Structures are given as structure tokens and as C-alpha cells.
PDB file of N, CA and C in Angstrom:
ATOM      1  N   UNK A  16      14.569 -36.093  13.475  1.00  0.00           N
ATOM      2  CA  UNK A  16      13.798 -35.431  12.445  1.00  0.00           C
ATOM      3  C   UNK A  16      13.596 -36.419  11.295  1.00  0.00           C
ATOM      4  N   UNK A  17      12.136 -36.707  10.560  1.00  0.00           N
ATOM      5  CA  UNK A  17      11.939 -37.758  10.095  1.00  0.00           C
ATOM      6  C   UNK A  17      12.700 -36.777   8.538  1.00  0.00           C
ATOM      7  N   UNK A  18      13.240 -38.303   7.597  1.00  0.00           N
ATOM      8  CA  UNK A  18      13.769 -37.517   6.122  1.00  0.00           C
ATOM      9  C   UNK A  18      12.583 -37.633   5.394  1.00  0.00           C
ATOM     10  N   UNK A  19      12.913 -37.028   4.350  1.00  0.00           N
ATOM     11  CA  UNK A  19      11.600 -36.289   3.301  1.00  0.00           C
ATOM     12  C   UNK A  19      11.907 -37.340   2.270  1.00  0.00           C
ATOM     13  N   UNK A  20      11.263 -37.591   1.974  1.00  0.00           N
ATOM     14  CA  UNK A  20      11.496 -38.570   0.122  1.00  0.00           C
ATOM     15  C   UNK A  20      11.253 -37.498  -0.812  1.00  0.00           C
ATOM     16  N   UNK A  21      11.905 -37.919  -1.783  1.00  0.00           N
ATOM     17  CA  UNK A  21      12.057 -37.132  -3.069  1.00  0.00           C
ATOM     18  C   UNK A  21      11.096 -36.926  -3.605  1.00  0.00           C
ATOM     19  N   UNK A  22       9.683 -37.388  -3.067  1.00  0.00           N
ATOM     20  CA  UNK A  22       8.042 -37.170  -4.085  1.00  0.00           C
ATOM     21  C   UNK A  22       8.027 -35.904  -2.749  1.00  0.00           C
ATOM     22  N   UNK A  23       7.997 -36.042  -1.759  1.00  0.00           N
ATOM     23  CA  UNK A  23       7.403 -35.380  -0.794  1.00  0.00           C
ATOM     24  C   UNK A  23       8.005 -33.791  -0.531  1.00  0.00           C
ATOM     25  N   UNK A  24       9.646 -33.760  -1.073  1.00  0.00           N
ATOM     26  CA  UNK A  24      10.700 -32.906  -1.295  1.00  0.00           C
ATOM     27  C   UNK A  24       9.528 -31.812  -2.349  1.00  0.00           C
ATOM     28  N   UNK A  25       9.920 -32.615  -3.751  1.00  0.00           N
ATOM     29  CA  UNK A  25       9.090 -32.230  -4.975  1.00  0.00           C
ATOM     30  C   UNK A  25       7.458 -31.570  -4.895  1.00  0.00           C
ATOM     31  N   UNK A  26       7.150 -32.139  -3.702  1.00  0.00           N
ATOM     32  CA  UNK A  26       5.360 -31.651  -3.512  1.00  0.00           C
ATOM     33  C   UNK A  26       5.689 -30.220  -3.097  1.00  0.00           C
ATOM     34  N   UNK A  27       6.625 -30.713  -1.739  1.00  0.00           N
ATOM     35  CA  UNK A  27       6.699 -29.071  -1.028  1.00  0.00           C
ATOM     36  C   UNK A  27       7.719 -27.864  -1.662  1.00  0.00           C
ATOM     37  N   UNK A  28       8.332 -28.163  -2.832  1.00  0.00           N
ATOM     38  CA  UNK A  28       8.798 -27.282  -3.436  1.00  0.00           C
ATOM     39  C   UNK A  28       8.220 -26.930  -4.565  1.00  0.00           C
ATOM     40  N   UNK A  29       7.116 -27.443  -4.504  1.00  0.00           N
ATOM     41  CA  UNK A  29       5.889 -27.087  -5.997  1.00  0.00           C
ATOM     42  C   UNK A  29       4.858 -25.882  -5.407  1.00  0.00           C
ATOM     43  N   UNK A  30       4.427 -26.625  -4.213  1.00  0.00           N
ATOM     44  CA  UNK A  30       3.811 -25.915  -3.786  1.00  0.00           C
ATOM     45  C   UNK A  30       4.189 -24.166  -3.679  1.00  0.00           C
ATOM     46  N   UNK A  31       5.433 -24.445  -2.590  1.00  0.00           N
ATOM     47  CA  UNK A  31       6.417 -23.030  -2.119  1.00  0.00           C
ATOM     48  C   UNK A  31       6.140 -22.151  -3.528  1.00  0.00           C
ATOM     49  N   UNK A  32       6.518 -22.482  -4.514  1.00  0.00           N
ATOM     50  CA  UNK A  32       6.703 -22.004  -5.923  1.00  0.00           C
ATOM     51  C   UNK A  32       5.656 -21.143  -5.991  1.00  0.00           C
ATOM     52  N   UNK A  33       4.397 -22.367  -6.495  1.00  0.00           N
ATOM     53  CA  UNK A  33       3.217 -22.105  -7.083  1.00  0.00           C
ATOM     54  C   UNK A  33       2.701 -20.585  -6.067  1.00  0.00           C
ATOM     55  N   UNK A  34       2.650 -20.653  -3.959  1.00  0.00           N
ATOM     56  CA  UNK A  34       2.105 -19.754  -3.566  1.00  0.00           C
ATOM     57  C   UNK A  34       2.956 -18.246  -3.543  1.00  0.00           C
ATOM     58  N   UNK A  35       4.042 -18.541  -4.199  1.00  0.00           N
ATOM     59  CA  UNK A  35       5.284 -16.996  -4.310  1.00  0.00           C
ATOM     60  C   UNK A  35       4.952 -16.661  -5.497  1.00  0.00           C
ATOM     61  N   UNK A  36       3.974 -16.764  -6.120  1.00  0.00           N
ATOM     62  CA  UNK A  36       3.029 -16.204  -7.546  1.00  0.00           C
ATOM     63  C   UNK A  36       2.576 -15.430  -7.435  1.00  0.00           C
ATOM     64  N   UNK A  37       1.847 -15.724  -6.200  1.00  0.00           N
ATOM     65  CA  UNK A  37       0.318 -15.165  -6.168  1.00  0.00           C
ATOM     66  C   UNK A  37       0.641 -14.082  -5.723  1.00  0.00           C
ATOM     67  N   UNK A  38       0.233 -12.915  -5.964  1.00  0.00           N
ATOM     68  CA  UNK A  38       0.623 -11.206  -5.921  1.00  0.00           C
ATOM     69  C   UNK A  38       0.075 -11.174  -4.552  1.00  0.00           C
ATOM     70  N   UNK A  39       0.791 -10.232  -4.043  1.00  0.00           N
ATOM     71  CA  UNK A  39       0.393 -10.032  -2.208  1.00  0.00           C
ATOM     72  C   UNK A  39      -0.041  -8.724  -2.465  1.00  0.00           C
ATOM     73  N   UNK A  40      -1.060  -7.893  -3.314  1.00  0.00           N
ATOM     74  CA  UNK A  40      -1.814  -7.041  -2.925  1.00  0.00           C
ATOM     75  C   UNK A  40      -3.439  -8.201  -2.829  1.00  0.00           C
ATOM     76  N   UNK A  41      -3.498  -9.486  -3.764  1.00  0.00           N
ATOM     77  CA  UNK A  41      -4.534 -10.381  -3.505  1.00  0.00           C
ATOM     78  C   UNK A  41      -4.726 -11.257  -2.267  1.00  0.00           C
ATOM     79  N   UNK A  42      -3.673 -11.402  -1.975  1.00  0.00           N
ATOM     80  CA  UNK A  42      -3.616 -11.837  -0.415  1.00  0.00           C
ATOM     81  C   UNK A  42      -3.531 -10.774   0.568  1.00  0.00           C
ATOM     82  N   UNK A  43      -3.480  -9.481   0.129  1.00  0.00           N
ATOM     83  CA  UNK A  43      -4.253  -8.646   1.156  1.00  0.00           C
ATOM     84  C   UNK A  43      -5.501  -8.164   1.140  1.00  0.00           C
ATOM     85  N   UNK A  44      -6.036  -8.150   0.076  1.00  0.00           N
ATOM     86  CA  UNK A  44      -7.522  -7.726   0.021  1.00  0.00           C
ATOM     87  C   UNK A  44      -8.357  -7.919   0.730  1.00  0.00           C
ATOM     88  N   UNK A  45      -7.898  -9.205   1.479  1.00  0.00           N
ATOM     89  CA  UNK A  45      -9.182  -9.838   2.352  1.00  0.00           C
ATOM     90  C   UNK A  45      -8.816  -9.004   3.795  1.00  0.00           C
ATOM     91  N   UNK A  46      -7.671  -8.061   3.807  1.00  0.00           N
ATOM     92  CA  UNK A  46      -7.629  -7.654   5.338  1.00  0.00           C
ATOM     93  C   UNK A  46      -8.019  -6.143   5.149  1.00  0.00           C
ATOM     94  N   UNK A  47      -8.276  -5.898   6.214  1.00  0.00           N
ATOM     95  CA  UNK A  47      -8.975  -4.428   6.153  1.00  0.00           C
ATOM     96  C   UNK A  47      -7.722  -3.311   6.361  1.00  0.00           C
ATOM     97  N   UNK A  48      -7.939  -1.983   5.662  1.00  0.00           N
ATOM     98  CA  UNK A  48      -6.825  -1.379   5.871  1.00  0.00           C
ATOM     99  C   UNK A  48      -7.007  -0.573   7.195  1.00  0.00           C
ATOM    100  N   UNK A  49      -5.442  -0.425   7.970  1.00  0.00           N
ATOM    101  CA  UNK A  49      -5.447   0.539   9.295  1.00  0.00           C
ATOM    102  C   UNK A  49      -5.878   1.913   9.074  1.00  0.00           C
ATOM    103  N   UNK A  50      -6.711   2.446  10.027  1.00  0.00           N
ATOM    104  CA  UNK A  50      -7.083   3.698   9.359  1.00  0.00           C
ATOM    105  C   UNK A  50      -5.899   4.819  10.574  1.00  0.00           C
ATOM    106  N   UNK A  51      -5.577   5.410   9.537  1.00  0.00           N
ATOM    107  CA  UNK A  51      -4.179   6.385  10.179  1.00  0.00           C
ATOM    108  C   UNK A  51      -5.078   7.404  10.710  1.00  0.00           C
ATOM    109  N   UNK A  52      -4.158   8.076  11.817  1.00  0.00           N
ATOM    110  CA  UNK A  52      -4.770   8.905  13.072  1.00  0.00           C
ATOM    111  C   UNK A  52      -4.806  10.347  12.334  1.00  0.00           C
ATOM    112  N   UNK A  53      -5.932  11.257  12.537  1.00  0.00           N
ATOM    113  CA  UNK A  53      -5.226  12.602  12.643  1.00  0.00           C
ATOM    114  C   UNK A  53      -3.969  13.282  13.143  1.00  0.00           C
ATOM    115  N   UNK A  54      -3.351  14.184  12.183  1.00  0.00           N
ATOM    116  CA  UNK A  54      -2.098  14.832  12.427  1.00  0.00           C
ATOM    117  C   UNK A  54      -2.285  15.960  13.054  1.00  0.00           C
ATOM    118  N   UNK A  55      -1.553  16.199  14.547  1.00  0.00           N
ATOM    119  CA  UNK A  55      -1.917  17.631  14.882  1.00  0.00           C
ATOM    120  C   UNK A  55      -0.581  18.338  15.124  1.00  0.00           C
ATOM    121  N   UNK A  56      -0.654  19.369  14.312  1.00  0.00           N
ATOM    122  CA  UNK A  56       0.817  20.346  14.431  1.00  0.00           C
ATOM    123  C   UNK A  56       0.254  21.031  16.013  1.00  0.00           C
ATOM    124  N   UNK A  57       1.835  21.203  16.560  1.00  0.00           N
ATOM    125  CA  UNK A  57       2.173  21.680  17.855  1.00  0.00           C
ATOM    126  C   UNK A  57       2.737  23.566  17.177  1.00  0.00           C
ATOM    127  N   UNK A  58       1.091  24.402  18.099  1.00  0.00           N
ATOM    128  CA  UNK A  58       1.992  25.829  17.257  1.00  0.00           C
ATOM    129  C   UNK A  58       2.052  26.474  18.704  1.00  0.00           C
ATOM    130  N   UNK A  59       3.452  27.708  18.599  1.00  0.00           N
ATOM    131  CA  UNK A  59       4.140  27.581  19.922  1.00  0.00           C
ATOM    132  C   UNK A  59       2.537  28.528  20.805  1.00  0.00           C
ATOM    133  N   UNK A  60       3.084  28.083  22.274  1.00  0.00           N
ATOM    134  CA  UNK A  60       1.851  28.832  23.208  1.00  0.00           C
ATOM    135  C   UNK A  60       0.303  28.154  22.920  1.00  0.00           C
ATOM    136  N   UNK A  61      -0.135  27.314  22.326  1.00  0.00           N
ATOM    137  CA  UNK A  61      -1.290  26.791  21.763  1.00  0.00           C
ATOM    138  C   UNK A  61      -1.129  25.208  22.697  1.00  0.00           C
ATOM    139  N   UNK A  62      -1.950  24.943  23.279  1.00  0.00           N
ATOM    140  CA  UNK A  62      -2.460  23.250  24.042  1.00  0.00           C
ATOM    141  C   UNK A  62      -2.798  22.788  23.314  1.00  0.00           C
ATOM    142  N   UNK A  63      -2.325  21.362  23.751  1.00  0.00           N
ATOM    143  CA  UNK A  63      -2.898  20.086  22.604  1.00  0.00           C
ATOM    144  C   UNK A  63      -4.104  20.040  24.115  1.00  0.00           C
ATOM    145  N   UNK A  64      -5.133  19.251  23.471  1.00  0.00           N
ATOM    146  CA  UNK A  64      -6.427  18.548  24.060  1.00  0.00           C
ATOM    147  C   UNK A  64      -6.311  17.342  23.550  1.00  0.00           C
ATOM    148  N   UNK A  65      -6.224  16.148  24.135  1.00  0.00           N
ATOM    149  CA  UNK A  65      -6.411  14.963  24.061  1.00  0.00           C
ATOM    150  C   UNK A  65      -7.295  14.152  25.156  1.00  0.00           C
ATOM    151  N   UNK A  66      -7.722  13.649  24.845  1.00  0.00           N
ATOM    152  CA  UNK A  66      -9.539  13.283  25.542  1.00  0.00           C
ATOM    153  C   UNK A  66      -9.378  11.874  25.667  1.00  0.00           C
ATOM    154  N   UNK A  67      -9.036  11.082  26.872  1.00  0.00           N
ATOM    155  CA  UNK A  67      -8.854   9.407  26.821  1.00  0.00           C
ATOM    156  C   UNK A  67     -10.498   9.154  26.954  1.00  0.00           C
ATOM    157  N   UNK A  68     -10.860   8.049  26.119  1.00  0.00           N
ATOM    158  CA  UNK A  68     -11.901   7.364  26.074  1.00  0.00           C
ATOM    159  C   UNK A  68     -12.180   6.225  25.649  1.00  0.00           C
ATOM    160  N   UNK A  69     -13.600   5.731  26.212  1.00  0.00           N
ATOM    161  CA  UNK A  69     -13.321   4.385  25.916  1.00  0.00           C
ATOM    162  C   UNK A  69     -14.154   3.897  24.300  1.00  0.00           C
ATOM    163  N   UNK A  70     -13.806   3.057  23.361  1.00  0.00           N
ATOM    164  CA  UNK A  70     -14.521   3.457  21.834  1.00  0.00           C
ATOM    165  C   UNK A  70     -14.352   1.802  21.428  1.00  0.00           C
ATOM    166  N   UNK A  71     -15.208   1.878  20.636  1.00  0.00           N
ATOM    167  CA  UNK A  71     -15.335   0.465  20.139  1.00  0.00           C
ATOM    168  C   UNK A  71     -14.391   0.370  18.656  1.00  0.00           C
ATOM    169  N   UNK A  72     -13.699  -1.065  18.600  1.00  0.00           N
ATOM    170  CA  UNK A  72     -13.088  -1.307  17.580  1.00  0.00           C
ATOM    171  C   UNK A  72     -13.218  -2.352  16.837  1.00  0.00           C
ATOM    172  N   UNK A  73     -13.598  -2.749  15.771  1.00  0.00           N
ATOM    173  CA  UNK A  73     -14.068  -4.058  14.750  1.00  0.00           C
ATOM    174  C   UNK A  73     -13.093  -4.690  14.811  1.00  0.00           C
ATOM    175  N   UNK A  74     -12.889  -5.842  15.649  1.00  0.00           N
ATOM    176  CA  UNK A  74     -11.420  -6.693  15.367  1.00  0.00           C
ATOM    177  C   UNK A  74     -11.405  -7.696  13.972  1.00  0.00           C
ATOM    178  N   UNK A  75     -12.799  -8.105  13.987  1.00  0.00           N
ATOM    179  CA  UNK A  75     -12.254  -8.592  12.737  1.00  0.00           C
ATOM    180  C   UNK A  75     -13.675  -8.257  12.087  1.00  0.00           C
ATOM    181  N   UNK A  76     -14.079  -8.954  10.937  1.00  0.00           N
ATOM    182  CA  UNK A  76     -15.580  -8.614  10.269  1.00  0.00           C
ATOM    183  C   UNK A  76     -16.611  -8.845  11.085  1.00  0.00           C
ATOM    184  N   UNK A  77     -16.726  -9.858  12.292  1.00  0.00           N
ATOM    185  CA  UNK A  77     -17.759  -9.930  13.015  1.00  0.00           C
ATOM    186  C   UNK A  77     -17.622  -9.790  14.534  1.00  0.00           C
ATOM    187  N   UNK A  78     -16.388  -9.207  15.107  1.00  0.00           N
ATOM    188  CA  UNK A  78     -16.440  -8.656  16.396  1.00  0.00           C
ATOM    189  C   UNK A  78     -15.763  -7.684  16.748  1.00  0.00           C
ATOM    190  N   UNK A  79     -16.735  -6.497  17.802  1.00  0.00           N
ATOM    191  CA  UNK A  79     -16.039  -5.674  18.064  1.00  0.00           C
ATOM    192  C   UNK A  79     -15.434  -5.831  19.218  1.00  0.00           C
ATOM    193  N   UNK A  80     -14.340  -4.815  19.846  1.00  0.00           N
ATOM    194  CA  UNK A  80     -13.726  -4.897  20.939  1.00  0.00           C
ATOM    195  C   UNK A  80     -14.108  -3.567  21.675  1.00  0.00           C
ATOM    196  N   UNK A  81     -13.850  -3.740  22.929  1.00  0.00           N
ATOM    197  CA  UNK A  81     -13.816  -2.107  23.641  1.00  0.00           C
ATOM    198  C   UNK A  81     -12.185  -1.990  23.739  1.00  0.00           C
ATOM    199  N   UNK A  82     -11.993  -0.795  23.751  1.00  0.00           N
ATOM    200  CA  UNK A  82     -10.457  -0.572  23.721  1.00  0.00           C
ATOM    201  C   UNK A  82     -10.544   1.297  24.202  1.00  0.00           C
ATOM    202  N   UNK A  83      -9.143   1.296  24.956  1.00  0.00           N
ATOM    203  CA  UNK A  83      -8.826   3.018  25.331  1.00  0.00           C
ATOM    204  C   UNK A  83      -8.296   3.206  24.252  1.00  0.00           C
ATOM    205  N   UNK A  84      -8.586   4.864  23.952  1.00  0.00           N
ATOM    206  CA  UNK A  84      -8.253   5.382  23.140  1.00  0.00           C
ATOM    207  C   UNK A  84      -8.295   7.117  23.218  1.00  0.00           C
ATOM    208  N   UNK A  85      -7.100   7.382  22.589  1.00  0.00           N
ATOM    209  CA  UNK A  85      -7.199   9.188  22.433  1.00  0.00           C
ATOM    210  C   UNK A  85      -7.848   9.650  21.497  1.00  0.00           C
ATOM    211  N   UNK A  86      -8.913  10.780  21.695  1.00  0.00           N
ATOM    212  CA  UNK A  86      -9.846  11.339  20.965  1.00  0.00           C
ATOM    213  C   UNK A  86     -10.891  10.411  20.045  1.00  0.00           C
ATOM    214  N   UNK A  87     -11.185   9.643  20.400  1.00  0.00           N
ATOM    215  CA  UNK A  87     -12.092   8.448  19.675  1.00  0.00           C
ATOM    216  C   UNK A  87     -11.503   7.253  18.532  1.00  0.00           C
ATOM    217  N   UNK A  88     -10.272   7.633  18.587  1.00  0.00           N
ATOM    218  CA  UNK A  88      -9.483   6.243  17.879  1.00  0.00           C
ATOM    219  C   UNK A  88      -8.453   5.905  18.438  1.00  0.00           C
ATOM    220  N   UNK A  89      -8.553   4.757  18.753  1.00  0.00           N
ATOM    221  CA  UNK A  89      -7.261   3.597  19.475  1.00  0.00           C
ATOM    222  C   UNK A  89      -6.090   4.010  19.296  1.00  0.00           C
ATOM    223  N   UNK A  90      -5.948   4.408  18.472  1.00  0.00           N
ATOM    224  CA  UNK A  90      -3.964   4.993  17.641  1.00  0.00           C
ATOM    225  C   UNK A  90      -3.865   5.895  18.466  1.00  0.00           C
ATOM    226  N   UNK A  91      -5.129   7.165  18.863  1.00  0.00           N
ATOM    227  CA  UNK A  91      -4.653   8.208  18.845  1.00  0.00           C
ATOM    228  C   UNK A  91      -4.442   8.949  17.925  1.00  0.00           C
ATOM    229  N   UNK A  92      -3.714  10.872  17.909  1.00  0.00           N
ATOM    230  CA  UNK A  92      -3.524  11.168  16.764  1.00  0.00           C
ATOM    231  C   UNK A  92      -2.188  11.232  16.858  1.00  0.00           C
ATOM    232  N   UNK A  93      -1.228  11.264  15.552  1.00  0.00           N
ATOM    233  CA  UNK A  93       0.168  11.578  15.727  1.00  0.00           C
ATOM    234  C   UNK A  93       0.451  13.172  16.086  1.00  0.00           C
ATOM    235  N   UNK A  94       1.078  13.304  16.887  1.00  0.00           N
ATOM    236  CA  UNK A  94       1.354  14.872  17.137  1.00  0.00           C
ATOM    237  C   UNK A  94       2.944  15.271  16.554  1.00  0.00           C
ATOM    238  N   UNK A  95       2.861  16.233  15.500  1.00  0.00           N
ATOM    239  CA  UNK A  95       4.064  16.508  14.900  1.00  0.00           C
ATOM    240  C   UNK A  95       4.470  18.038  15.722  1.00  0.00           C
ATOM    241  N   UNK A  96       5.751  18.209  16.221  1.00  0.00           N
ATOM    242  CA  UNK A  96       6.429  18.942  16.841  1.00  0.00           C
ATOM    243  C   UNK A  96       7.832  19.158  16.608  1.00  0.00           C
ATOM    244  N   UNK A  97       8.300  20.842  16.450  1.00  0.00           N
ATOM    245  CA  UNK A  97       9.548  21.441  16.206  1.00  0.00           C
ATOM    246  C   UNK A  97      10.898  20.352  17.319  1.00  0.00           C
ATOM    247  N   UNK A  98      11.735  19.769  16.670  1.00  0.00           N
ATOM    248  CA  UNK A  98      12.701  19.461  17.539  1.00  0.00           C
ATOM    249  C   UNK A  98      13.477  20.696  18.393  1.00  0.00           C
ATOM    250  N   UNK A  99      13.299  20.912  20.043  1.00  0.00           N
ATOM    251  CA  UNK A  99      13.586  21.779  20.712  1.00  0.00           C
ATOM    252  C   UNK A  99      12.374  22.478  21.205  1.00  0.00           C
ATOM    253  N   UNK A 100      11.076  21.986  20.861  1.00  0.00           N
ATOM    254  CA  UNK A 100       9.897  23.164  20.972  1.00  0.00           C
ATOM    255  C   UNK A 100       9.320  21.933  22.545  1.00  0.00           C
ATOM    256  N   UNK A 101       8.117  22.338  22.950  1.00  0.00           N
ATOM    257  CA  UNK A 101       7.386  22.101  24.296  1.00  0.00           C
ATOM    258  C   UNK A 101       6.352  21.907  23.804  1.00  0.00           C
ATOM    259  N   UNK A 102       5.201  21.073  24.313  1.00  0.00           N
ATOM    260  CA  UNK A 102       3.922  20.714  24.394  1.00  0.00           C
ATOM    261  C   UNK A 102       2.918  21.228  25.647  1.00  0.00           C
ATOM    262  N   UNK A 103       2.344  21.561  25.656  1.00  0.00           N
ATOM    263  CA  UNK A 103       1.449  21.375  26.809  1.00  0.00           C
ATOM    264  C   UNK A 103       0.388  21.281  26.748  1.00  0.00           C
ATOM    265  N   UNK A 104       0.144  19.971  27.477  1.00  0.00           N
ATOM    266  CA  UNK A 104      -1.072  18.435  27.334  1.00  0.00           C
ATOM    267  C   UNK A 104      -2.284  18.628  28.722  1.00  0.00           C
TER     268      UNK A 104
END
């Protein structure tokens, strides 16, 4: 492992410094936020419907992807349910 000289030490600990400044809601701005799934409560005797399909997703600002997905978004929705209770899908 090659050693560091003391200018080169000094650069990369200026640097480290200077980028632990910069607020990380500005270094997130540039990413897009996840968009969270619909919540579906489980009520007793009542079916969930969940619909696999296939839906397009923006991977980044200029391409989309095809991707499976439940009810038209990739996530899916979260399904919230009684601990001890049943689903039927």
C-alpha cells in the first residue's frame, strides 16, 4: 500500500471535512422520492383483490423500465392485518 505524504494526508482530510457540511437534504434533492403503496386494512370475512401486472417504472429521469407489479405499482400495497386474523387472496 503506497504511503500518503503529509500535503496529500491534508488534501484528503480537507476535503472529507469540507463534503460533511453540506446538508444531506441538498444532496438529496436531486433523487426522486419513493412513492409509498396504498394501505389496505384486512376486515374479517372481506377478500383482498390483488391484480399482478405488468406497469412501467421511471428508473431514473430518462428511462423507463417494465417491471411486475401488484395493482399497478411495483411495491404493491402494504396490507395491514389483526395478529391471529386470516386473509383470503
Amino acid at each position: 500500500m503506497p504511503r500518503l505524504s503529509r500535503r496529500q494526508l491534508l488534501k484528503t482530510a480537507a476535503i472529507s471535512t469540507a463534503l460533511s457540511t453540506v446538508p444531506a437534504p441538498l444532496l438529496a434533492a436531486s433523487r426522486e422520492k419513493l412513492v409509498v403503496p396504498p394501505l389496505i386494512e384486512v376486515r374479517r370475512g372481506r377478500p383482498i383483490v390483488l391484480t399482478m401486472q405488468e406497469t412501467n417504472y421511471p428508473l431514473d429521469g430518462s428511462h423507463n423500465v417494465t417491471v411486475w407489479g401488484f395493482n399497478g405499482n411495483y411495491l404493491g400495497p402494504t396490507i395491514k392485518i389483526k395478529s391471529g386474523s386470516f386473509a383470503k387472496l
